Amino acid sequence: MSGKLVIIGTGPGNPDQTTPQARDAIAAGEQFFGYGPYLDRLSLRPDQRRMPSDNREEISRARAALDAASKGASVCVVSGGDPGVFAMAAAICEAIETGPETWRRLELVVLPGVTAMLAVAARAGAPLGHDFCAISLSDNLKPWELIERRLRAVSEAGLVIALYNPISGARPWQLATAFKILRESLPVTTPVIFGRAVGRPDEDFVVVPLGEADQQRADMATCVIIGSAETRIIDRPGMDPLVYSPRGAGL
Ligand SMILES: C[S@@+](CC[C@H](N)C(=O)[O-])C[C@H]1O[C@@H](n2cnc3c(N)ncnc32)[C@H](O)[C@@H]1O
C-alpha cells in the first residue's frame, strides 16, 4: 500500500483565494489533518475524514498525518494561508527528519498558497513593492531576545516588515515592545498597516503612522505591516489611502 501526503494552505480565508491546485488536492484527499478552524473552511464529503487538533499540537499532528499516509491513506494536511509560512510544512519536515526511515520514502507534495501578508499588502496597495521580510512575534519557539535583535537589524537595514502572530492572550506585551524598538530607527511617520481577517466577512483594515501605532488594534487574526523610511501614502478622497513602497531605494 502506498500513501500520499499533500500539504496545502487555504489562503487567508476568502474561498476565492484558495488556489485551484489546493482545491483539487482537497477533492482527492481521504483524511484531513489540521487545526479545527482551518478544517472548518473546507466543504468535505461524507466519505472524507476530519482529524482536527489544537493549534499547539503541530508536531503530534504531523506525526499522526505521516503515520496515516505510511499506512496507505491519501492524507491532506491543512494550514491557513501558505503551508510553508509559519505553518505545517516545516513541522512535517521536522517530523520526517527525526522519524522512521519509512517516512522519507513517502510521496510528499507541498502546494503553495496565498500567505496573509500578500492579502494584507494587496488590500493596502503595494507596501511590499521593494525589499521586505516576515517575522513571527511569537516567542513560543524562539527567545524574545532573538526577536528584538531581528527587529533592530531589519529596521536598520531598511526592510519593510510583515509581523505575523502579533499578539495573543498569552503574549500581551510583545507588539507594544516591537513598536518601541522600531521607533528607535524609523521615522514616527512610517506607515503601519493593521490588516485583520483580511478577505473574510469580519475584515478590519486601518493605516496609522508608527508614532500612533497602538497594539490594541491587533489581535491573533491580524498581520501588521510596518513600512520602511521609503514607504509612502497616497490619500484618496472617500477611500482608504494607497500605501506603497517604490521599486527603487538608495539611488
Ligand atoms: C500561525 S500564522 C499562519 C500563517 C499562514 N500560514 C499564512 O501563510 O498566512 C497565523 C498568523 O497569520 C496571520 N493571518 C492569518 N490569516 C490572516 C488574515 N486573513 N488576515 C490577516 N492576518 C492573517 C496573523 O498574523 C496570524 O496571527
XYZ file of C-alpha atoms and ligand atoms in Angstrom:
278
model
C 0.000 0.000 0.000
C 1.482 3.403 -0.887
C 0.060 6.511 0.699
C 0.475 10.122 -0.205
C 0.755 13.267 1.864
C -0.213 16.634 0.414
C 0.302 19.826 2.444
C -1.985 22.654 1.426
C -2.883 26.188 2.520
C -6.441 27.508 2.312
C -5.291 31.103 1.707
C -6.175 33.857 4.195
C -9.832 32.879 4.490
C -11.711 34.027 1.411
C -12.563 30.826 -0.532
C -11.747 32.629 -3.801
C -8.153 32.866 -2.563
C -7.744 29.089 -2.252
C -5.794 28.027 -5.326
C -7.339 25.608 -7.865
C -4.390 23.283 -7.151
C -5.282 23.206 -3.429
C -8.976 22.643 -4.286
C -8.063 19.628 -6.458
C -5.941 18.229 -3.606
C -8.886 18.652 -1.209
C -11.191 16.802 -3.617
C -8.673 13.929 -3.847
C -7.919 13.641 -0.100
C -9.241 10.911 2.199
C -8.049 12.108 5.624
C -7.634 15.756 6.657
C -5.323 16.808 9.475
C -5.244 20.395 10.739
C -6.243 22.968 13.319
C -10.048 22.665 13.694
C -10.962 26.182 12.385
C -8.852 25.604 9.251
C -10.605 22.272 8.576
C -13.938 24.093 9.066
C -13.099 26.167 5.964
C -13.301 23.023 3.793
C -16.547 21.586 2.411
C -15.774 17.902 2.790
C -17.841 14.982 1.504
C -19.226 12.411 3.968
C -16.557 9.895 2.853
C -13.713 12.301 3.752
C -12.441 12.134 7.349
C -11.679 15.191 9.510
C -8.877 14.777 12.063
C -8.863 18.150 13.899
C -6.336 19.060 16.592
C -5.362 22.052 18.689
C -3.113 24.758 17.205
C -0.287 23.997 19.659
C -0.104 20.341 18.582
C 1.753 20.767 15.307
C 4.389 18.065 15.770
C 1.989 15.405 17.056
C -0.388 16.305 14.203
C 2.492 15.993 11.723
C 3.424 12.559 13.086
C -0.187 11.351 13.013
C -0.557 12.527 9.399
C 2.709 10.832 8.348
C 1.656 7.657 10.125
C -1.718 7.632 8.319
C -0.026 8.213 4.945
C 2.519 5.462 5.605
C -0.406 3.078 6.209
C -1.668 3.830 2.700
C -4.103 6.736 3.153
C -4.294 9.753 0.894
C -3.656 12.440 3.503
C -4.127 16.188 3.272
C -2.520 18.415 5.918
C -4.249 21.790 6.036
C -2.822 25.182 7.046
C -4.251 28.668 6.686
C -2.553 30.961 4.161
C 0.525 29.280 2.706
C 1.518 25.945 4.313
C 5.213 26.855 4.315
C 4.900 30.220 6.102
C 4.842 29.756 9.895
C 2.796 26.611 9.290
C 2.623 22.844 8.867
C 5.101 22.193 6.034
C 8.044 22.898 8.354
C 6.504 20.770 11.133
C 6.136 17.859 8.689
C 9.796 18.248 7.618
C 10.894 18.304 11.285
C 8.897 15.125 11.954
C 10.367 13.385 8.877
C 13.930 14.323 9.850
C 13.601 12.718 13.289
C 11.097 9.992 12.391
C 11.296 6.455 10.998
C 13.051 5.749 7.699
C 9.718 4.802 6.041
C 8.521 8.442 6.260
C 11.384 9.512 3.961
C 10.017 7.218 1.223
C 6.510 8.711 1.251
C 5.213 10.710 -1.692
C 5.092 14.259 -0.317
C 3.714 17.339 -2.089
C 3.696 20.901 -0.734
C 1.290 23.199 -2.563
C 1.805 26.970 -2.284
C -0.973 29.228 -1.030
C -1.697 32.941 -0.600
C 0.001 33.970 2.622
C -1.567 36.614 4.925
C 0.976 39.358 4.229
C 0.202 39.189 0.496
C -3.537 39.562 1.132
C -2.941 42.490 3.518
C -0.451 44.104 1.128
C -2.857 43.798 -1.807
C -5.611 45.389 0.316
C -3.280 48.328 1.082
C -1.731 48.915 -2.347
C 1.884 47.788 -2.726
C 3.758 48.103 0.606
C 5.904 45.067 -0.335
C 6.936 46.667 -3.642
C 10.577 46.771 -2.537
C 12.721 44.655 -0.139
C 10.843 43.189 2.818
C 10.884 40.435 5.434
C 8.412 38.479 7.555
C 8.836 37.922 11.289
C 6.629 35.971 13.666
C 6.311 37.788 17.002
C 5.543 34.513 18.745
C 8.197 33.590 21.272
C 6.852 30.053 21.726
C 9.617 28.541 19.592
C 12.380 31.176 19.894
C 13.572 33.505 22.657
C 12.194 37.056 22.762
C 15.771 38.449 22.750
C 16.277 36.957 19.282
C 13.090 38.644 18.027
C 14.302 42.010 19.388
C 17.677 41.566 17.662
C 15.988 40.733 14.364
C 13.607 43.711 14.595
C 16.532 46.080 15.179
C 18.591 44.566 12.352
C 15.852 44.620 9.702
C 14.531 48.080 10.556
C 18.069 49.485 10.446
C 18.591 47.677 7.113
C 15.554 49.476 5.668
C 13.330 46.440 5.084
C 9.546 46.617 5.196
C 8.434 44.193 7.934
C 5.376 41.928 7.967
C 4.617 40.803 11.512
C 2.716 37.520 11.911
C 1.287 36.289 15.252
C 1.492 39.845 16.660
C -0.404 39.294 19.911
C -2.373 36.712 21.892
C -3.776 36.241 25.386
C -0.520 34.569 26.444
C 1.642 37.217 24.662
C 0.023 40.557 25.528
C 3.015 42.973 25.572
C 5.281 41.898 22.698
C 3.727 44.046 19.963
C 3.972 47.258 22.025
C 7.644 46.461 22.680
C 8.192 45.807 18.965
C 6.733 49.234 18.084
C 9.008 50.841 20.697
C 12.075 49.177 19.135
C 11.052 50.191 15.617
C 10.558 53.823 16.694
C 14.265 53.887 17.651
C 15.309 53.688 13.975
C 12.247 54.583 11.882
C 10.506 57.968 11.484
C 7.291 58.280 13.526
C 5.503 58.989 10.238
C 6.286 55.494 8.855
C 3.003 53.864 7.751
C 1.797 50.908 9.821
C -0.931 48.711 8.322
C -3.170 46.628 10.586
C -4.922 44.048 8.389
C -7.283 41.858 10.396
C -9.043 38.781 8.958
C -8.410 40.189 5.507
C -10.644 38.609 2.869
C -13.152 37.405 5.469
C -16.527 38.942 6.412
C -15.086 40.234 9.723
C -12.186 42.016 7.999
C -10.792 45.164 9.590
C -8.194 47.371 7.965
C -6.506 50.574 9.130
C -3.323 52.528 8.356
C -1.736 54.709 11.061
C 1.662 56.412 11.498
C 4.203 54.467 13.591
C 4.081 57.214 16.236
C 0.393 56.380 16.827
C 0.541 52.604 16.347
C -1.253 51.003 19.272
C -1.097 47.276 19.944
C -4.801 47.309 20.899
C -5.603 47.481 17.184
C -4.234 43.957 16.661
C -5.408 40.501 17.616
C -4.439 36.944 16.660
C -6.057 37.318 13.218
C -4.051 40.446 12.351
C -0.982 40.791 10.163
C 0.842 44.076 10.795
C 2.963 45.566 8.026
C 5.437 48.280 9.008
C 6.799 50.339 6.125
C 10.381 51.415 5.592
C 11.531 55.040 5.518
C 10.703 54.954 1.764
C 7.116 53.691 2.108
C 4.613 56.324 1.008
C 0.920 57.099 1.448
C -1.336 58.461 -1.280
C -4.508 59.937 0.199
C -7.677 59.400 -1.858
C -10.983 61.168 -1.272
C -13.618 58.890 0.327
C -11.382 55.805 0.053
C -8.659 54.091 2.039
C -5.222 55.550 1.297
C -2.863 53.719 -1.028
C 0.260 52.559 0.779
C 3.220 51.645 -1.371
C 6.964 51.149 -1.344
C 8.599 52.492 -4.502
C 10.500 49.905 -6.557
C 13.868 51.587 -6.040
C 15.819 52.777 -2.981
C 19.149 54.466 -2.295
C 19.666 55.525 -5.921
C 0.273 30.670 12.557
S 0.341 32.013 11.439
C -0.106 31.190 9.980
C 0.245 31.958 8.742
C -0.267 31.297 7.482
N 0.407 30.042 7.222
C -0.116 32.221 6.284
O 0.662 31.893 5.373
O -0.782 33.255 6.250
C -1.137 32.902 11.873
C -0.990 34.387 11.619
O -1.227 34.676 10.244
C -1.805 35.953 10.111
N -3.093 35.813 9.397
C -3.680 34.670 9.006
N -4.814 34.921 8.295
C -4.918 36.264 8.224
C -5.855 37.157 7.600
N -6.917 36.690 6.899
N -5.666 38.494 7.727
C -4.591 38.967 8.412
N -3.661 38.169 9.004
C -3.828 36.840 8.922
C -1.966 36.520 11.529
O -0.789 37.270 11.817
C -1.991 35.267 12.370
O -1.577 35.517 13.698
